[in-house]
Coordinates of C-alpha atoms and ligand atoms in Angstrom, one line a residue:
M1 CA 103.5 36.1 162.7
N2 CA 103.7 40.0 163.1
C3 CA 106.8 41.0 162.1
S4 CA 106.5 44.8 162.3
V5 CA 104.8 44.9 165.9
N6 CA 107.0 42.8 167.3
C7 CA 110.0 44.8 165.8
I8 CA 108.5 47.5 167.2
V9 CA 107.5 46.1 171.0
Y10 CA 111.8 44.7 171.0
W11 CA 113.1 47.6 170.5
C12 CA 111.3 49.2 172.7
F13 CA 112.9 47.0 175.2
K14 CA 116.3 47.3 173.9
M15 CA 117.9 49.7 171.9
S16 CA 121.6 47.9 171.3
T17 CA 125.1 50.1 170.7
W18 CA 127.3 50.0 168.0
F19 CA 130.3 49.9 170.3
P20 CA 129.2 47.0 173.1
E21 CA 133.0 47.1 174.1
Q22 CA 133.1 44.1 175.7
P23 CA 136.1 43.1 177.9
K24 CA 138.4 40.5 176.3
A25 CA 139.1 37.1 178.4
W26 CA 143.1 36.6 178.8
Y27 CA 142.8 33.9 176.0
H28 CA 141.4 35.7 173.3
K29 CA 144.3 38.2 174.0
M30 CA 146.5 35.5 173.7
C31 CA 145.2 34.1 170.8
I32 CA 145.6 37.5 169.2
R33 CA 149.2 37.3 170.0
I34 CA 149.5 34.0 168.4
L35 CA 147.9 35.1 165.1
E36 CA 150.1 37.7 165.1
F37 CA 153.0 36.0 164.2
G38 CA 151.3 35.8 160.6
P39 CA 149.8 38.3 158.0
I40 CA 146.7 39.4 159.4
P41 CA 143.9 40.8 156.8
K42 CA 143.8 44.3 156.2
H43 CA 139.9 44.1 154.6
V44 CA 137.6 41.7 155.4
A45 CA 134.2 41.3 153.7
V46 CA 131.4 39.6 155.5
I47 CA 128.4 37.8 154.2
M48 CA 126.2 37.4 157.0
D49 CA 123.8 34.8 156.3
G50 CA 121.4 33.0 158.3
N51 CA 119.6 35.2 160.2
R52 CA 116.0 33.5 159.9
R53 CA 116.8 30.0 159.9
F54 CA 118.6 31.2 163.2
A55 CA 115.2 32.5 164.3
V56 CA 113.5 29.5 163.2
K57 CA 116.0 27.2 165.0
N58 CA 115.5 29.3 168.1
S59 CA 111.8 29.5 168.3
M60 CA 111.9 33.6 167.8
D61 CA 110.2 36.3 164.8
R62 CA 112.2 37.0 161.7
A63 CA 112.7 40.3 163.0
E64 CA 114.3 39.0 166.2
G65 CA 116.9 37.1 164.3
H66 CA 117.8 40.1 162.0
L67 CA 118.5 42.1 165.5
K68 CA 120.4 39.1 166.6
G69 CA 122.3 39.4 163.3
F70 CA 123.1 43.4 164.0
D71 CA 124.1 42.4 167.7
K72 CA 126.3 40.2 166.0
L73 CA 127.8 42.6 163.2
T74 CA 128.6 45.6 166.2
E75 CA 130.7 42.4 168.3
V76 CA 132.5 41.0 165.4
L77 CA 133.7 44.6 164.3
E78 CA 135.1 45.0 167.8
W79 CA 136.8 41.2 167.3
C80 CA 138.4 42.8 164.0
L81 CA 139.5 46.0 165.4
D82 CA 141.3 44.0 168.4
I83 CA 143.3 42.0 165.4
G84 CA 144.3 45.1 163.5
I85 CA 141.6 44.1 161.1
T86 CA 141.0 47.8 159.9
E87 CA 138.5 47.5 157.1
V88 CA 135.2 45.6 156.8
T89 CA 132.9 45.2 154.4
V90 CA 129.2 43.9 155.3
Y91 CA 126.3 42.6 153.1
A92 CA 123.5 44.2 154.8
F93 CA 120.4 44.4 152.5
S94 CA 120.8 42.9 148.8
I95 CA 119.0 44.6 145.9
E96 CA 117.4 40.4 145.5
N97 CA 116.2 41.2 148.7
F98 CA 113.6 43.4 147.8
K99 CA 111.7 40.6 146.9
R100 CA 111.3 39.3 149.8
S101 CA 107.8 39.6 151.7
K102 CA 106.5 43.3 151.9
E103 CA 106.7 42.5 156.1
E104 CA 110.4 41.8 156.0
V105 CA 111.6 44.3 153.9
D106 CA 109.9 46.8 156.0
C107 CA 111.0 45.0 158.8
L108 CA 115.2 45.2 157.7
M109 CA 114.3 48.8 156.7
E110 CA 113.1 49.6 160.0
L111 CA 116.3 48.1 161.4
A112 CA 118.3 50.1 159.1
R113 CA 116.6 53.1 160.2
K114 CA 116.4 52.5 164.0
K115 CA 120.1 51.7 163.5
F116 CA 121.6 54.4 161.5
K117 CA 119.7 57.1 163.9
R118 CA 121.1 55.2 166.9
L119 CA 125.0 55.9 164.9
M120 CA 124.2 59.3 165.1
E121 CA 123.3 59.1 168.1
E122 CA 127.1 57.9 169.0
K123 CA 129.1 60.8 167.3
D124 CA 131.3 60.9 170.6
K125 CA 132.1 56.9 169.7
I126 CA 132.8 57.8 166.0
K127 CA 135.2 60.4 166.5
E128 CA 136.5 58.0 170.1
Y129 CA 137.3 55.3 167.2
G130 CA 138.0 57.1 164.1
V131 CA 135.7 55.2 162.1
C132 CA 134.5 56.5 158.6
V133 CA 131.2 55.0 157.6
R134 CA 130.3 54.3 153.9
V135 CA 126.9 53.1 152.3
L136 CA 127.8 50.9 149.4
G137 CA 124.9 50.3 146.6
N138 CA 121.8 51.8 144.9
V139 CA 120.5 54.3 147.6
S140 CA 118.4 55.9 145.9
L141 CA 116.2 52.7 145.7
L142 CA 115.6 53.2 149.7
P143 CA 112.9 55.5 151.3
S144 CA 113.6 58.9 151.4
D145 CA 114.1 58.9 155.2
I146 CA 116.5 56.0 155.4
Q147 CA 118.3 58.3 152.3
E148 CA 118.9 60.8 154.7
I149 CA 119.7 59.1 157.5
I150 CA 122.3 57.3 155.8
A151 CA 123.8 60.7 154.2
E152 CA 124.0 62.0 158.1
V153 CA 126.4 58.7 159.0
V154 CA 128.0 59.2 155.5
T155 CA 129.1 62.5 155.7
F156 CA 129.5 63.2 159.4
S157 CA 132.2 60.4 159.5
K158 CA 133.8 60.5 156.2
D159 CA 137.0 62.3 157.0
N160 CA 137.9 59.5 159.7
T161 CA 140.7 57.2 159.2
R162 CA 141.4 54.5 161.9
A163 CA 138.8 52.5 160.7
I164 CA 136.5 51.7 157.8
L165 CA 133.1 50.5 157.7
N166 CA 131.4 49.9 154.6
V167 CA 127.9 49.0 154.9
C168 CA 126.4 47.4 151.5
F169 CA 122.7 48.7 151.4
A170 CA 120.5 48.0 148.3
Y171 CA 123.8 46.5 146.5
T172 CA 124.5 43.7 144.2
S173 CA 128.0 43.5 142.6
R174 CA 126.5 43.8 138.5
D175 CA 124.4 46.5 139.8
E176 CA 127.7 48.3 140.9
M177 CA 129.2 47.3 137.6
C178 CA 126.5 48.5 135.7
T179 CA 126.6 51.8 137.3
A180 CA 130.3 52.0 137.0
M181 CA 130.0 51.4 133.2
K182 CA 127.8 53.9 132.6
E183 CA 129.6 56.5 134.6
I184 CA 132.5 55.8 132.7
A185 CA 130.5 56.1 129.2
E186 CA 129.4 59.5 130.5
G187 CA 133.0 60.3 131.5
V188 CA 134.0 59.0 127.6
S189 CA 131.3 61.4 126.2
L190 CA 131.8 64.7 128.6
G191 CA 135.4 64.0 127.4
L192 CA 136.7 63.7 130.5
I193 CA 138.7 60.4 129.7
K194 CA 139.2 58.9 126.2
D195 CA 137.6 55.5 125.3
S196 CA 141.2 54.2 124.7
D197 CA 141.5 55.2 128.5
V198 CA 138.9 52.2 129.5
S199 CA 141.3 49.6 131.5
E200 CA 140.5 46.9 134.2
A201 CA 142.5 49.3 136.5
L202 CA 139.9 52.3 135.5
L203 CA 136.5 50.0 135.5
E204 CA 138.0 49.0 139.9
K205 CA 138.8 52.6 140.1
S206 CA 135.1 53.5 139.4
L207 CA 133.4 51.1 141.5
Y208 CA 131.9 52.6 145.0
T209 CA 134.9 50.5 146.6
G210 CA 137.1 52.4 144.1
N211 CA 139.1 54.2 147.5
S212 CA 139.7 51.0 149.1
P213 CA 141.7 47.8 148.6
N214 CA 140.2 44.6 147.4
P215 CA 139.0 42.4 150.7
D216 CA 142.0 40.0 151.6
L217 CA 139.5 37.8 153.0
L218 CA 136.0 37.0 152.5
V219 CA 133.6 35.5 154.9
R220 CA 130.3 33.9 154.1
T221 CA 128.3 32.2 157.4
S222 CA 125.5 29.6 156.9
G223 CA 127.2 27.0 155.3
E224 CA 126.2 28.7 151.9
V225 CA 128.9 28.2 149.4
R226 CA 127.9 31.3 146.8
L227 CA 128.9 34.7 146.5
S228 CA 125.4 36.1 146.3
D229 CA 126.4 38.8 144.0
F230 CA 129.0 40.3 146.7
L231 CA 131.8 41.9 145.6
L232 CA 132.0 39.6 142.4
W233 CA 135.3 41.7 140.8
Q234 CA 136.7 42.9 144.0
T235 CA 137.4 39.1 145.3
A236 CA 139.1 37.8 142.4
Y237 CA 142.2 37.6 144.2
S238 CA 140.6 37.2 148.2
C239 CA 140.7 34.0 150.2
L240 CA 137.4 32.6 150.7
A241 CA 136.1 31.2 153.9
F242 CA 132.6 29.3 154.1
V243 CA 131.5 29.0 157.7
K244 CA 128.6 26.6 158.5
V245 CA 127.4 28.3 161.5
L246 CA 124.4 30.6 161.3
W247 CA 125.2 34.3 161.3
P248 CA 124.5 34.8 164.8
E249 CA 126.2 32.1 166.5
F250 CA 129.5 33.4 164.8
S251 CA 132.3 33.9 167.4
R252 CA 135.3 34.7 167.7
W253 CA 136.7 31.4 167.7
H254 CA 135.2 31.2 163.8
L255 CA 136.8 34.7 163.4
Y256 CA 140.1 33.2 164.5
G257 CA 139.1 29.9 162.1
C258 CA 139.4 32.1 159.2
I259 CA 142.1 33.9 160.3
L260 CA 144.3 30.9 160.2
H261 CA 142.7 29.7 156.7
Y262 CA 143.7 33.2 155.1
Q263 CA 147.4 32.5 156.7
R264 CA 147.5 29.3 155.0
N265 CA 147.0 30.2 151.7
Y266 CA 148.4 33.7 151.8
Q267 CA 151.6 33.1 149.6
Q268 CA 149.3 31.6 147.2
L269 CA 147.3 34.0 146.8
Q270 CA 150.1 36.9 147.3
R271 CA 151.8 35.5 144.3
A272 CA 148.4 35.0 142.3
K273 CA 147.3 39.1 143.1
E274 CA 151.5 40.0 142.3
Q275 CA 151.1 37.7 138.8
N276 CA 148.0 39.9 138.1
E277 CA 149.5 43.3 138.9
A278 CA 152.0 42.4 136.5
D279 CA 150.3 41.0 133.9
Q280 CA 147.8 44.2 133.7
L281 CA 150.7 46.5 134.0
R282 CA 152.4 45.1 130.6
L283 CA 148.9 44.8 129.0
Q284 CA 148.6 49.1 130.1
R285 CA 152.6 49.2 128.3
E286 CA 151.1 47.2 125.5
S287 CA 148.4 49.0 124.8
D288 CA 150.2 53.0 125.3
Y289 CA 152.6 51.9 122.5
E290 CA 150.2 50.9 120.6
I291 CA 148.1 54.0 120.7
V292 CA 151.3 56.3 120.0
A293 CA 152.4 53.9 117.1
Q294 CA 149.2 54.5 115.4
E295 CA 149.1 58.4 115.9
M296 CA 152.5 58.9 115.2
D297 CA 153.5 60.9 112.0
Q298 CA 156.2 60.3 109.9
S299 CA 157.7 63.7 110.4
E300 CA 158.0 63.0 114.2
T301 CA 161.4 63.7 116.1
K302 CA 160.7 62.0 119.3
S303 CA 161.2 58.4 120.2
L304 CA 158.7 55.8 120.3
H305 CA 159.1 55.1 123.9
T306 CA 159.5 58.9 124.7
L307 CA 156.0 59.4 123.1
A308 CA 154.5 56.2 124.8
K309 CA 155.9 57.3 128.1
Q310 CA 154.5 60.9 127.8
Y311 CA 150.7 59.4 126.6
A312 CA 151.2 57.4 129.5
N313 CA 151.5 60.4 132.1
D314 CA 148.5 62.2 130.2
R315 CA 146.3 58.8 130.8
E316 CA 147.2 58.5 134.1
N317 CA 146.3 62.2 134.3
R318 CA 143.0 61.8 132.9
V319 CA 141.9 58.8 134.5
N320 CA 142.8 60.3 138.0
N321 CA 140.7 63.3 136.9
F322 CA 137.9 61.3 136.3
V323 CA 138.1 59.2 139.5
Q324 CA 138.7 62.1 141.5
Y325 CA 135.4 63.7 139.8
L326 CA 133.6 60.4 140.2
H327 CA 134.1 60.6 144.4
E328 CA 133.7 64.4 144.5
K329 CA 130.1 63.7 142.8
R330 CA 129.8 60.4 145.2
D331 CA 130.0 62.8 148.0
K332 CA 128.2 65.3 146.7
F333 CA 125.1 63.3 146.3
F334 CA 125.3 62.3 150.3
H335 CA 126.3 66.0 151.2
D336 CA 123.2 67.4 149.5
I337 CA 120.8 64.8 150.7
A338 CA 121.9 65.7 154.4
T339 CA 121.7 69.3 153.7
K340 CA 118.4 69.2 152.3
S341 CA 117.3 67.1 155.5
K342 CA 118.4 69.7 157.6
K343 CA 117.3 72.8 156.4
R344 CA 113.8 70.6 156.3
I345 CA 114.2 69.6 159.9
N346 CA 115.0 73.5 160.3
G347 CA 111.8 74.7 158.1
D348 CA 113.9 76.5 155.8
V349 CA 112.2 74.6 152.8
T350 CA 109.1 72.9 152.5
V351 CA 110.3 70.4 149.6
E352 CA 109.6 66.7 150.5
I353 CA 112.3 64.6 149.1
N354 CA 110.6 61.9 147.1
D355 CA 111.2 58.5 146.9
S356 CA 110.7 58.5 143.2
D357 CA 113.5 61.8 142.4
N358 CA 115.4 60.6 139.6
W359 CA 118.8 60.3 142.3
M360 CA 121.5 59.6 139.8
T361 CA 121.9 56.1 140.4
L362 CA 125.7 56.7 141.6
P363 CA 125.6 56.5 145.3
F364 CA 126.8 58.5 146.0
K365 CA 125.2 55.8 145.7
S366 CA 138.6 29.8 148.3
M367 CA 138.2 27.2 150.2
I368 CA 136.2 25.9 152.8
V369 CA 136.3 26.2 157.0
V370 CA 133.6 24.0 158.4
T371 CA 133.1 24.4 161.8
D372 CA 129.7 23.5 162.5
I373 CA 126.4 21.3 161.0
I374 CA 123.5 23.0 160.1
T375 CA 120.4 21.0 159.6
I376 CA 117.5 24.0 159.0
Q377 CA 117.4 25.0 155.2
S378 CA 117.2 28.3 154.0
D379 CA 113.9 28.8 152.4
G380 CA 114.8 32.1 149.4
S381 CA 116.9 31.9 146.2
D382 CA 118.7 35.3 147.5
Y383 CA 121.0 35.2 150.3
Ligands
FPP1 C1 120.9 37.5 155.6 O1 120.2 36.0 156.4 C2 120.5 38.9 155.9 C3 119.8 39.3 155.7 C4 119.1 39.6 154.5 C5 120.4 40.9 156.7 C6 121.6 41.4 157.0 C7 121.3 42.4 157.9 C8 122.0 42.6 159.4 C9 122.4 41.3 160.2 C10 121.6 44.0 160.1 C11 122.9 44.8 159.4 C12 122.0 46.2 159.7 C13 122.3 47.6 159.7 C14 122.0 48.5 159.8 C15 123.9 47.5 159.1 P1 118.8 35.6 155.8 O2 117.7 36.4 155.8 O3 119.0 35.3 154.4 O4 118.4 34.5 157.0 P2 118.3 33.0 156.1 O5 119.5 32.9 154.9 O6 118.5 31.9 157.0 O7 117.3 32.6 155.2
MG2 MG1 120.0 33.9 153.2

């Protein structure tokens, strides 16, 4: 199977939009009205699995399977907006996916290249929809031209607030946590934060997803019931929906099923989440008191309570400033790539951005719904 040739031929004939704007049948409008009686997840994460099995099942080549997967993504984004889901995070390419054949990796890179370019051609729609597109992952692992296109999309859309699309690309959760820990260690050595400021809350804010709420619902298609190193930290209190259908076959009905599943489990998940938040607050308060008590000297006239309050204030300021610093650093990462790229295109500079440049590694850097039966098995250990 010659994946890349087929890809190119196929793309010559079809250049699908990110905004398909399909008409909605009356019965879908009715279903949405009914769903709106219950809580609607604000943030949904998706593991779009099963493209290759779909290709085999339909006698297509892999490239076409992935392309169908992309088209499905654009549809699902619209369905989500219709329902009031304003943030979607998708697993588009895992760092583990680099282990696939060169032909398939090239093919997925070419798909990303073409689709992000296409997105920039649809600038008016990005503005009209008010969508902020973020790319989360170790972007420095990607070919330099893709880094440039991604940087353009991210910088162009960064101030939009009506909807958020997080594309996890060259991402794994463990890599994300490791990167966050390195950043925190650097923050401590630069004196921006103290080692005693390190907490679950700080680590959470230092992840690529730091400025988003955690997903309310995570959907994985294709019948696999693993998280495959996707948003492991962020989904601790999310509702998990494992759908048996292959990603390109996912329909509005499957989405409604996942939302119903979320609504059925909502109270239980909320209670667990609130309990965890209360526990975290208590632990933080205890830690503040302990630190202040250790540092307090005999001549201190203020009460332990007053000192702990003051300490907590200072700690919060340090942490907020550090998080702000991280966000600015990540914005700058993309801004610098986009600027270099523009200058190069305009002929202002002759330096090429090299894949091997030592970019900072920051980017910027349960329950089951059964809907279909699958007989074709996945051949890989990655997702
Ligand atoms: C998993 O199916 C899917 C992927 C590895 C790629 C997903 C990518 C897209 C849907 C396109 C996204 C593109 C952009 C630009 C956002 P699989 O290959 O693991 O299939 P299998 O489980 O049947 O083997
Ligand atoms: Mg898979």
